[in-house]
Coordinates of N, CA and C in Angstrom, one line a residue:
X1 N 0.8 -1.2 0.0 CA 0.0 0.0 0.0 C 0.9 1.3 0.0
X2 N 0.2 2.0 -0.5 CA 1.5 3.5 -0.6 C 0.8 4.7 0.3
X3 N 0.9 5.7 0.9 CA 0.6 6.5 2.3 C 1.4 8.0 1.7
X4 N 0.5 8.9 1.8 CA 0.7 9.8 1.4 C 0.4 11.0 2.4
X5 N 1.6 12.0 3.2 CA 1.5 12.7 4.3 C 1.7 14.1 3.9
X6 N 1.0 15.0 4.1 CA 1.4 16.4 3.6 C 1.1 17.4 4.7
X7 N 1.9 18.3 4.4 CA 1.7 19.5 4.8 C 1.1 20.9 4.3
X8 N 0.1 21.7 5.6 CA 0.0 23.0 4.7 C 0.2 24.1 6.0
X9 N -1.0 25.0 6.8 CA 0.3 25.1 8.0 C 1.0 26.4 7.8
X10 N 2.0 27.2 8.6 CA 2.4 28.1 8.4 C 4.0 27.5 9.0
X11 N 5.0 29.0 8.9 CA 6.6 28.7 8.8 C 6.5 29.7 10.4
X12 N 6.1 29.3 11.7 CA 6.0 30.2 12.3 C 6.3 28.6 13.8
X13 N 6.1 27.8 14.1 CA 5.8 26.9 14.3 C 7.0 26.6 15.6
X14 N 7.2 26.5 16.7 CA 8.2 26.0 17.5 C 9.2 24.7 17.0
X15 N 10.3 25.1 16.9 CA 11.3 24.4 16.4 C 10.9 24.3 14.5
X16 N 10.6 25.3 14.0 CA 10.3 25.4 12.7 C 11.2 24.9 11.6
X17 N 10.4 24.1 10.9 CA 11.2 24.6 9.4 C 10.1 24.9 8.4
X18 N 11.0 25.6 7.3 CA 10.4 26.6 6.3 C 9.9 25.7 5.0
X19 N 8.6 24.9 5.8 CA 8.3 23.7 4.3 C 6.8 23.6 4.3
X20 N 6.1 24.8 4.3 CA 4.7 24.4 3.6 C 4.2 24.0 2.3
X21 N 3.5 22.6 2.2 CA 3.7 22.1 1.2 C 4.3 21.2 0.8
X22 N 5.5 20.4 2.0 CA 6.4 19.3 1.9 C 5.4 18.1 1.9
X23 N 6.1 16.9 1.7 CA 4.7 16.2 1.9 C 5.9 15.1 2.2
X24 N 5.5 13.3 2.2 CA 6.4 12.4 2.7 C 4.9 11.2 1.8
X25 N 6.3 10.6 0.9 CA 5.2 9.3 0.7 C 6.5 8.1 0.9
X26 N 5.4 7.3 1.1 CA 5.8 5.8 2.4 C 5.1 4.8 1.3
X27 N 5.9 4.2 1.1 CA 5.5 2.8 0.5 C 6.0 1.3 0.9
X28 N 4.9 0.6 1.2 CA 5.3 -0.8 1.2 C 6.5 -0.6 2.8
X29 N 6.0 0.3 3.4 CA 6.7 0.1 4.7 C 8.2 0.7 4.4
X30 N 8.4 1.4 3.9 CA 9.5 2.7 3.3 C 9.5 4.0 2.9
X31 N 9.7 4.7 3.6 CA 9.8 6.3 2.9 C 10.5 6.3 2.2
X32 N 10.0 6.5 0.6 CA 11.0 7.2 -0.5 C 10.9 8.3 -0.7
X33 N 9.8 9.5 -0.7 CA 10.2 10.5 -0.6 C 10.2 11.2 1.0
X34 N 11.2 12.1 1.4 CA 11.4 12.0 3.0 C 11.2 13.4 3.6
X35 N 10.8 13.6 4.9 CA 11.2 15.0 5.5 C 12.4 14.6 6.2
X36 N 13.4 15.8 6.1 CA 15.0 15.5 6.3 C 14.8 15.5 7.7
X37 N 13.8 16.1 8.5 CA 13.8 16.3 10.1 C 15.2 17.2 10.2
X38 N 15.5 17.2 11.4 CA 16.0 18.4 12.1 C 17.8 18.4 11.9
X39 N 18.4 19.6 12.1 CA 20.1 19.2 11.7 C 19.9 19.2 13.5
X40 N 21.7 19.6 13.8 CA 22.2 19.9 14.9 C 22.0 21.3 15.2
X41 N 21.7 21.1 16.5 CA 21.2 22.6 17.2 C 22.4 23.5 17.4
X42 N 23.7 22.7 17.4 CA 24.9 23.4 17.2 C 24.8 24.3 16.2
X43 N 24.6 23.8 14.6 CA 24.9 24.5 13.4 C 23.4 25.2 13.6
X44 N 22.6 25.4 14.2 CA 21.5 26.5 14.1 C 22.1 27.8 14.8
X45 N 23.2 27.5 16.1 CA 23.0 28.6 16.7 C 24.6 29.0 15.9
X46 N 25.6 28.5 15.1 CA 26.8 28.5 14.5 C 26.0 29.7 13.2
X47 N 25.2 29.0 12.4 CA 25.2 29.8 11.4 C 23.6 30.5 11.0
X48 N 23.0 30.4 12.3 CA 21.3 30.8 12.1 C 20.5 29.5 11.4
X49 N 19.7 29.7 12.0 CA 18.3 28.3 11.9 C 18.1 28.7 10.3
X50 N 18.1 29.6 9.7 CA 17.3 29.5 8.2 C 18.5 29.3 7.4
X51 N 19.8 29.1 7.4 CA 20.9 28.4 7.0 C 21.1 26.9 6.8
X52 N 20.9 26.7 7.8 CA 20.8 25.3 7.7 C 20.2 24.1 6.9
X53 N 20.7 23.7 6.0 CA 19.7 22.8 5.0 C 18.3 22.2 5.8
X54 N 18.5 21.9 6.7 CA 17.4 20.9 7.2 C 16.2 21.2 7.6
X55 N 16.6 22.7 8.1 CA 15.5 23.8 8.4 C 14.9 24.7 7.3
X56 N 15.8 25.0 5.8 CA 15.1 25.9 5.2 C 14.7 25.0 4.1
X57 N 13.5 25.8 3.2 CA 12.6 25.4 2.3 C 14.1 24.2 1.2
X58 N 15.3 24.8 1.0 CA 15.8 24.1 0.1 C 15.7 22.5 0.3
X59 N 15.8 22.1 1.6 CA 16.2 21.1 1.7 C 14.7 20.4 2.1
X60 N 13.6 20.6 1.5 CA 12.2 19.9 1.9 C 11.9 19.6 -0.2
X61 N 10.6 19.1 0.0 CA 9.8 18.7 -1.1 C 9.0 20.3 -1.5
X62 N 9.6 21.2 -1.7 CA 8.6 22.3 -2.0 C 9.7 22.9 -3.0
X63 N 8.5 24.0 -3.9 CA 9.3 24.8 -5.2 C 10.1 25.8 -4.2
X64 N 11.2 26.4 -5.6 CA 11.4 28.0 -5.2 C 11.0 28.3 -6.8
X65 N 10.3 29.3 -5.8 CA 9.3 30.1 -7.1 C 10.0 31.6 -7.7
X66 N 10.8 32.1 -8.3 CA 11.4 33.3 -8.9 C 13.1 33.5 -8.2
X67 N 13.4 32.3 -8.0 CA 14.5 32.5 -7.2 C 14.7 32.8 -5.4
X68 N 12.9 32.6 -5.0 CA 12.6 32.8 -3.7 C 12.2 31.9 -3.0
X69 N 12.8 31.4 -2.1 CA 12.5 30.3 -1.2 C 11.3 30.6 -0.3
X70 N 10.8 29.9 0.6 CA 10.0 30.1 2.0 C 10.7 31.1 3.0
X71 N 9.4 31.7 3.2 CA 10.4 32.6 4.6 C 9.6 32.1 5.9
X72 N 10.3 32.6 7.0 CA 9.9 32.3 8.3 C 9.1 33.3 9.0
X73 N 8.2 32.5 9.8 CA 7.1 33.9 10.4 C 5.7 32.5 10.3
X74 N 4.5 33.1 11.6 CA 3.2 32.9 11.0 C 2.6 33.5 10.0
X75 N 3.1 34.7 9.2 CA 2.3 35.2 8.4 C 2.8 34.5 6.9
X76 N 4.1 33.9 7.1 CA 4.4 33.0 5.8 C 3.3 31.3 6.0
X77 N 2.6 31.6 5.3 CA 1.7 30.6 5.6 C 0.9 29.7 3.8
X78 N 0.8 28.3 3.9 CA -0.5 28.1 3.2 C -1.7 27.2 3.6
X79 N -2.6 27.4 2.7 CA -4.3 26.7 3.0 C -4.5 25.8 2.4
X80 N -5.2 24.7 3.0 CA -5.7 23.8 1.9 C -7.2 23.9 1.8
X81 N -7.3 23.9 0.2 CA -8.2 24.7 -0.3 C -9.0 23.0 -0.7
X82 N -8.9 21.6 -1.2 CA -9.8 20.9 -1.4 C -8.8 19.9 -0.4
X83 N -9.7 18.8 -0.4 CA -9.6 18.1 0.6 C -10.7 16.6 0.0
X84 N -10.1 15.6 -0.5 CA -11.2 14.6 -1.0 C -10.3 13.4 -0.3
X85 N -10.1 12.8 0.4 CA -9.4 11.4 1.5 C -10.2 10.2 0.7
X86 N -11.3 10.4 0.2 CA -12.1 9.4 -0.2 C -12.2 8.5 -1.8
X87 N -12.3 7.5 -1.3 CA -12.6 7.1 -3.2 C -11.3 6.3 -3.8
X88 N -11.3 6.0 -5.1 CA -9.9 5.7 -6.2 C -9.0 6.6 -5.9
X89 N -9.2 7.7 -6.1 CA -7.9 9.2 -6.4 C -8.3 10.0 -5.0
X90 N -7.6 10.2 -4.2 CA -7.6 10.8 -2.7 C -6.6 12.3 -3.6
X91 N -7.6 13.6 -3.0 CA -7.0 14.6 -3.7 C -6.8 15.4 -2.8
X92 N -5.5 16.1 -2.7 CA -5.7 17.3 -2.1 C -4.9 18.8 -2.5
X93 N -6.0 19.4 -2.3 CA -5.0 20.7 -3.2 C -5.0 21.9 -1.9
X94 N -3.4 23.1 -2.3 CA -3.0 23.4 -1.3 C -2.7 24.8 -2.2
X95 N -2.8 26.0 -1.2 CA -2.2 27.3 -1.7 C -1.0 27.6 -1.0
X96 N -0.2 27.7 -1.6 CA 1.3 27.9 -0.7 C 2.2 29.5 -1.0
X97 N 1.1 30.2 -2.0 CA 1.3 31.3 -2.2 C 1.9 32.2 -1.0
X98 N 1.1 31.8 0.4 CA 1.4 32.9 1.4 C 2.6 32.6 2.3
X99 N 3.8 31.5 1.7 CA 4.6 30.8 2.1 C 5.6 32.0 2.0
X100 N 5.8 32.4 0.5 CA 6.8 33.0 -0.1 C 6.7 34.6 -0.1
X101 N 8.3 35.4 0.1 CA 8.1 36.7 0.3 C 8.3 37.3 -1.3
X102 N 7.3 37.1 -1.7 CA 7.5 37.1 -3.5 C 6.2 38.1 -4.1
X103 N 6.4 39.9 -4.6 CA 5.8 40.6 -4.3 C 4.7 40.1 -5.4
X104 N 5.3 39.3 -6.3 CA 4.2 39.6 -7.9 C 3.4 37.8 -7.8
X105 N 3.6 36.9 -7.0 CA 3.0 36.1 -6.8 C 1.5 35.8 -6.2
X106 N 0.7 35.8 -6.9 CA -0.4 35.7 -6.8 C -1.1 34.2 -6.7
X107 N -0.8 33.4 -7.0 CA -1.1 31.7 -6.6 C -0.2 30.9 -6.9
X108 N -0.3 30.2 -5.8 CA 0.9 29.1 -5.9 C 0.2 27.6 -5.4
X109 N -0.9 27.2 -6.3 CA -1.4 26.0 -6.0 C -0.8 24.4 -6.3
X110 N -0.6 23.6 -5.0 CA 0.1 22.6 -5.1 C -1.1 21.2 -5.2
X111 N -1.3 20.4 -6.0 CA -2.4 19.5 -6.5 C -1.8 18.1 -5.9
X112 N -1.9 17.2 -4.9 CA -1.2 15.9 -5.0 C -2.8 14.5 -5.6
X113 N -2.8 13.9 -6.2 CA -3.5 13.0 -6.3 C -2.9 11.6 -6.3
X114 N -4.0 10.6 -5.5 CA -2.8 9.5 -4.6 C -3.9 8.3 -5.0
X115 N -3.1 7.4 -5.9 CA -4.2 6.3 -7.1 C -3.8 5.2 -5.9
X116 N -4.1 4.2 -5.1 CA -3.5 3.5 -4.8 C -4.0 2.3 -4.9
X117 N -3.3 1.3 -5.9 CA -3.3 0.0 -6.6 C -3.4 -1.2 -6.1
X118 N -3.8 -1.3 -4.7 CA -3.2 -2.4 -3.4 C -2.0 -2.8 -3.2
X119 N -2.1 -4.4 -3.2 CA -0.6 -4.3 -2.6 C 0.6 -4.8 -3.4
X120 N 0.6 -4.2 -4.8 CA 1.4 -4.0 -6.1 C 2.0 -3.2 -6.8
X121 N 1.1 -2.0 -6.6 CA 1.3 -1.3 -7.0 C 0.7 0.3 -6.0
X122 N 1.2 1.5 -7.5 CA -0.6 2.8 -7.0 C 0.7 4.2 -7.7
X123 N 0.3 5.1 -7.5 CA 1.1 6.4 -7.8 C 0.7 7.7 -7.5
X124 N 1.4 8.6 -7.5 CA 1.2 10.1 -6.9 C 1.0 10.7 -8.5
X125 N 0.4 11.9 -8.3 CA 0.5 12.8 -9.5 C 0.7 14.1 -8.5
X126 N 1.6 14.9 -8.8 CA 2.1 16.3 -8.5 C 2.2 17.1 -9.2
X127 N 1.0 18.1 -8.9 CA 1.2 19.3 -10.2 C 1.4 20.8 -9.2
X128 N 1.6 21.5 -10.1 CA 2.3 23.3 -9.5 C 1.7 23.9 -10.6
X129 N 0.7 25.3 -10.3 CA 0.2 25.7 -11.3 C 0.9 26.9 -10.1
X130 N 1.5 28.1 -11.0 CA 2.1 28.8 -10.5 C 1.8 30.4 -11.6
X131 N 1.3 31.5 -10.8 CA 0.9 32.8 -11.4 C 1.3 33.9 -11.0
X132 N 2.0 34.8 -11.5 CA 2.5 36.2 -11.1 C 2.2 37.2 -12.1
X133 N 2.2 38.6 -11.4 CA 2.0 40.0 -12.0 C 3.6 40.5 -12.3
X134 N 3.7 41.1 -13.3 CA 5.1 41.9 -13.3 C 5.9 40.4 -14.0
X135 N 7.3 40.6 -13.7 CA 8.0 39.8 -14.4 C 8.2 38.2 -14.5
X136 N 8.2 37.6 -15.5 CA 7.7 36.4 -15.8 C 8.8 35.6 -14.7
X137 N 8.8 34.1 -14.2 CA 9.4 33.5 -13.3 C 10.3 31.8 -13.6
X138 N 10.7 31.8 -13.4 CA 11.5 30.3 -13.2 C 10.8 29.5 -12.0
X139 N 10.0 28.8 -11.9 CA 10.0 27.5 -11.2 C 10.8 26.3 -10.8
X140 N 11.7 26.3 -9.8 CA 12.0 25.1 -9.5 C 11.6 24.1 -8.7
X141 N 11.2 22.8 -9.0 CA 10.0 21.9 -8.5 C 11.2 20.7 -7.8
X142 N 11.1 20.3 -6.4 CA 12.2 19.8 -5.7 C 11.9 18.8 -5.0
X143 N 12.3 17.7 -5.3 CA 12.2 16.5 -4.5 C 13.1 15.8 -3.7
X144 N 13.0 15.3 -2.2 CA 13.9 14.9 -1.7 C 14.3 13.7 -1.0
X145 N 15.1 12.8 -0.4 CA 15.1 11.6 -0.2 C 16.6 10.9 -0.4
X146 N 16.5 10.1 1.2 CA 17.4 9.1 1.4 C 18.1 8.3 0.9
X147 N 17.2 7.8 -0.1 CA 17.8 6.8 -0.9 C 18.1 7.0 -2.5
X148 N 18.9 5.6 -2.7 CA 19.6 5.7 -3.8 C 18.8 6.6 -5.0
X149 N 19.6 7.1 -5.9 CA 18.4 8.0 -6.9 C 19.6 7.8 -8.6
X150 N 18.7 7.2 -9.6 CA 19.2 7.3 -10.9 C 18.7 8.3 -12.0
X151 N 19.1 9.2 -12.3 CA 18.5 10.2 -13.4 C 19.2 9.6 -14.6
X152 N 18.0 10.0 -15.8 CA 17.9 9.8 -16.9 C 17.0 10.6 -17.8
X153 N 17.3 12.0 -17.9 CA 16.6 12.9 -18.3 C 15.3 13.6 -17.7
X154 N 14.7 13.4 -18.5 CA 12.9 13.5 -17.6 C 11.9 12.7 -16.5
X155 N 13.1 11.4 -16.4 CA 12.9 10.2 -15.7 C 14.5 9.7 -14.3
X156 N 13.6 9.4 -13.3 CA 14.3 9.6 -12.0 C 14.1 8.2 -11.6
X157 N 14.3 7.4 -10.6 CA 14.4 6.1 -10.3 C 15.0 6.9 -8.8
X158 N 14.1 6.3 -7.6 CA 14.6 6.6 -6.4 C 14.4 4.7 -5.9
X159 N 15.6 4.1 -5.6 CA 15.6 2.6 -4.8 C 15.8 2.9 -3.6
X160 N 14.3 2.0 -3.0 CA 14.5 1.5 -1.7 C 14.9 0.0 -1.3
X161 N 14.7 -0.4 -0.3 CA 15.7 -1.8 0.1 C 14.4 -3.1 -0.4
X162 N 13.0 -2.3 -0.4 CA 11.8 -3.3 -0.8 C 11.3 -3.1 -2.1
X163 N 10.7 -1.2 -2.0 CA 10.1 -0.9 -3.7 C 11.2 -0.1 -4.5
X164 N 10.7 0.6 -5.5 CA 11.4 1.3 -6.6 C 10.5 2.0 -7.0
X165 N 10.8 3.5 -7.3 CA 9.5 4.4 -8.0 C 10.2 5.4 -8.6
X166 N 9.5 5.3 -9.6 CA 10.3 6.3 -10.9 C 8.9 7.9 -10.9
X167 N 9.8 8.7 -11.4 CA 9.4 10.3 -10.9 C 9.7 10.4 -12.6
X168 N 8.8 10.8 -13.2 CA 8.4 11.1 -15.1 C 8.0 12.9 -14.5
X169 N 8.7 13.2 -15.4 CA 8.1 14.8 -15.5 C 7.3 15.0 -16.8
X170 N 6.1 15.1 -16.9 CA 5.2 15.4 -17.7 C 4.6 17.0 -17.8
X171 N 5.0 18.1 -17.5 CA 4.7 18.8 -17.8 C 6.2 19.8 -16.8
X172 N 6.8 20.8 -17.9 CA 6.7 21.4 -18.7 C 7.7 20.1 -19.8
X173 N 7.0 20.1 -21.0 CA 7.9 18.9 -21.8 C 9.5 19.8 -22.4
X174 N 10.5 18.8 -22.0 CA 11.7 19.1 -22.3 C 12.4 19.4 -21.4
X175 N 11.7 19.4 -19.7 CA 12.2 19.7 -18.5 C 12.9 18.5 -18.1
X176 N 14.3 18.6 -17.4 CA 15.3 17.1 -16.8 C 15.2 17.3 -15.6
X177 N 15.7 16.2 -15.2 CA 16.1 16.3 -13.8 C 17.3 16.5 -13.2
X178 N 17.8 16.9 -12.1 CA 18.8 16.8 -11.7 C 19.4 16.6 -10.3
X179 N 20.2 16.2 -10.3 CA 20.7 15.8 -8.5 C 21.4 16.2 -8.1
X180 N 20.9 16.8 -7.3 CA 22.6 16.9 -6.3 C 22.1 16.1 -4.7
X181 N 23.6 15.8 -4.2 CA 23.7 14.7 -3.3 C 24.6 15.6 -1.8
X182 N 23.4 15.9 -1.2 CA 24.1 16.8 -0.2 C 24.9 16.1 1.0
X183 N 26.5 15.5 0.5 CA 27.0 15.1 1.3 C 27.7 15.8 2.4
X184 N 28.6 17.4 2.2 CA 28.7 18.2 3.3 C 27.6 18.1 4.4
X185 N 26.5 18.6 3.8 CA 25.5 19.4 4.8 C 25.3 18.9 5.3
X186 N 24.8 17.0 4.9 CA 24.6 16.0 5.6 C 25.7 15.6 6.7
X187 N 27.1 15.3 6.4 CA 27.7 15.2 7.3 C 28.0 16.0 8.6
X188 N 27.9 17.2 8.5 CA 27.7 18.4 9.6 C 26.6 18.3 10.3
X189 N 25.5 17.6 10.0 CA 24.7 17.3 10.6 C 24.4 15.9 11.2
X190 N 25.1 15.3 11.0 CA 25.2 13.9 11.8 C 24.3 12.6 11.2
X191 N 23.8 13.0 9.7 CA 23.1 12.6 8.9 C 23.9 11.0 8.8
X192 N 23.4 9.8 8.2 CA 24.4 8.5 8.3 C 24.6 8.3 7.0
X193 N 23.7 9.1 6.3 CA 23.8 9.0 4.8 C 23.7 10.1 3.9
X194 N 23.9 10.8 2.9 CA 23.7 11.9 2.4 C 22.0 12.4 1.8
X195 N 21.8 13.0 2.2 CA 20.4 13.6 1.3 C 20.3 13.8 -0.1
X196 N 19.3 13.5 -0.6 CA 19.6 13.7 -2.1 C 18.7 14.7 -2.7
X197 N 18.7 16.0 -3.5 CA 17.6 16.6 -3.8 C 17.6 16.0 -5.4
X198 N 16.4 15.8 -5.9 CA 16.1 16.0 -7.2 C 15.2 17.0 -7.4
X199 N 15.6 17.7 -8.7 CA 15.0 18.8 -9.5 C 15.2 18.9 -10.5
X200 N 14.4 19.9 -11.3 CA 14.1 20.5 -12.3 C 13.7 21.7 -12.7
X201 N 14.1 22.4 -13.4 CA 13.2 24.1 -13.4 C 12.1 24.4 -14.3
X202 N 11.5 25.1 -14.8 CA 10.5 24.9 -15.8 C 11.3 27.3 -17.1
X203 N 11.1 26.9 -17.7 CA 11.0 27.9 -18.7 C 10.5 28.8 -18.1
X204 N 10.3 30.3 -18.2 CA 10.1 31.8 -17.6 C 8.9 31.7 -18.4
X205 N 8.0 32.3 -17.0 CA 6.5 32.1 -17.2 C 5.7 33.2 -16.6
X206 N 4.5 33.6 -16.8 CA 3.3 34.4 -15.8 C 2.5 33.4 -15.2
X207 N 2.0 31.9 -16.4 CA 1.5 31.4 -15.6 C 2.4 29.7 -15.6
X208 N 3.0 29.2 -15.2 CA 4.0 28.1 -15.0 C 3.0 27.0 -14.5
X209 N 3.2 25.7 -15.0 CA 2.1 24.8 -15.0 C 3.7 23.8 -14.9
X210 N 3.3 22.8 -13.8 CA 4.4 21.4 -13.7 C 3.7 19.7 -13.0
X211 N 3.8 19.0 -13.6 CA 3.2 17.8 -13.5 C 4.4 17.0 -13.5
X212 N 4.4 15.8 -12.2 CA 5.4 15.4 -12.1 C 4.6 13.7 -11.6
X213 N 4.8 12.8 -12.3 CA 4.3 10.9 -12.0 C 5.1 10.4 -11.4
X214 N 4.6 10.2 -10.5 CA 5.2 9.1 -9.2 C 4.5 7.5 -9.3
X215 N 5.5 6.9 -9.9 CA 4.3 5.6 -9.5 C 5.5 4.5 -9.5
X216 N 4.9 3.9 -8.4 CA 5.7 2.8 -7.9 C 5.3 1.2 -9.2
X217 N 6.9 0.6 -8.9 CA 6.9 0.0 -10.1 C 6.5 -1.7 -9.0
X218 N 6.4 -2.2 -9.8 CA 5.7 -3.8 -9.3 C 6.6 -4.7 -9.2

C-alpha cells in the first residue's frame, strides 16, 4: 500500500522549518520521498536556523518560485483549499502562495492526487500551477530523499531496500532532472547517509504549470 503525508500550515511553528507544502510518501513500509527532520542545534546557533539545510525550504519537497524560497514567520503561511481522503484518487490541493516573500505572486497551488493499486502497486501525480503579475518567473520543483536516486533525463528512479518508484516529468515537456547529493550538509549534521535533492526548473513564465508521476513500479 502507498501513504501519502502532507503538509499546509504556516513557517512560524516551534522548532520550525520553512516547508509548507512538503509532503512524505511511504511505500510498502519505506519512505522514499522523505522530511529531512531536524540538523544539529549546534549548526542552528553557528550559522542561524534559516541556514541550515534541514531547516530551510531548500532542503524539503517544495518549489522556489522566482528564485525565492519560503520565509519564516506565522504570516508566511498556506491553506488547503480541497480536501477529498475518499474514493480511487484521494486529492488534495494546497495554496502555498502565502509561504513565499514574493511581491508579484499571486497563486501558488500545489495539486497531489494519490491512485493506490493495493498491494502491487498505485502512484502520486504532483502538479504546480504557479501565477504572477510583473516579471515572468522560473519555477524550481524539488524532491527529496534518502535513498539511492538514478537520473535519466525526464525520468528519476529513487531505490528503496523493498520498492522502486520512478518520478516522469510530464509537464513542462523538455524539462530534466537533476541531482545533487548533499554530502557536506549531511555530514555536519550527523546525517548516516547523504540527502539527495532532485530537481528541475520549468521555462520563464506568468502562468507556469508542472506535473510530475510518481508511480511505484511492481
Amino acid at each position: 500500500p502507498v501513504v501519502l503525508a502532507a503538509k499546509a500550515g504556516h513557517n512560524g511553528v516551534p522548532h520550525n522549518h520553512n516547508d509548507v507544502g512538503t509532503f512524505v510518501f511511504h511505500v510498502d513500509g519505506e519512505t522514499l520521498l522523505c522530511d529531512p527532520e531536524r540538523g544539529l542545534y549546534d549548526n542552528y546557533k553557528k550559522v542561524g536556523h534559516d541556514a541550515v539545510l534541514f531547516s530551510n525550504s531548500y532542503g524539503h519537497s517544495v518549489p522556489v518560485i522566482g528564485g525565492t524560497p519560503q520565509s519564516k514567520g506565522e504570516e508566511f503561511a498556506g491553506k488547503v483549499t480541497v480536501f477529498e481522503p475518499d474514493g480511487d484518487a484521494k486529492r488534495v490541493e494546497m495554496d502555498l502562495a502565502g509561504a513565499y516573500d514574493h511581491p508579484g505572486l499571486t497563486s501558488a497551488l500545489r495539486v497531489f492526487e494519490l491512485r493506490d493499486a493495493g498491494e502491487t502497486a498505485g502512484e502520486l501525480i504532483v502538479e504546480g500551477r504557479y501565477t504572477v503579475t510583473g516579471d515572468p518567473v522560473v519555477v524550481e520543483e524539488a524532491f527529496v530523499t534518502w535513498n539511492r536516486v538514478l537520473v535519466s533525463g525526464e525520468r528519476a528512479l529513487i531505490i528503496g531496500d523493498r520498492r522502486v518508484i520512478e518520478l516522469v516529468i510530464e509537464e513542462p515537456t523538455g524539462a530534466e532532472f537533476r541531482l545533487e547529493v548533499k554530502e557536506k550538509e549531511s555530514a555536519e549534521n550527523d546525517k548516516p547517509v547523504p540527502l539527495k535533492r532532485l530537481s528541475f526548473v520549468t521555462p520563464k513564465g506568468a502562468d507556469v504549470k508542472t506535473r510530475v508521476r510518481v508511480k511505484v513500479l511492481p
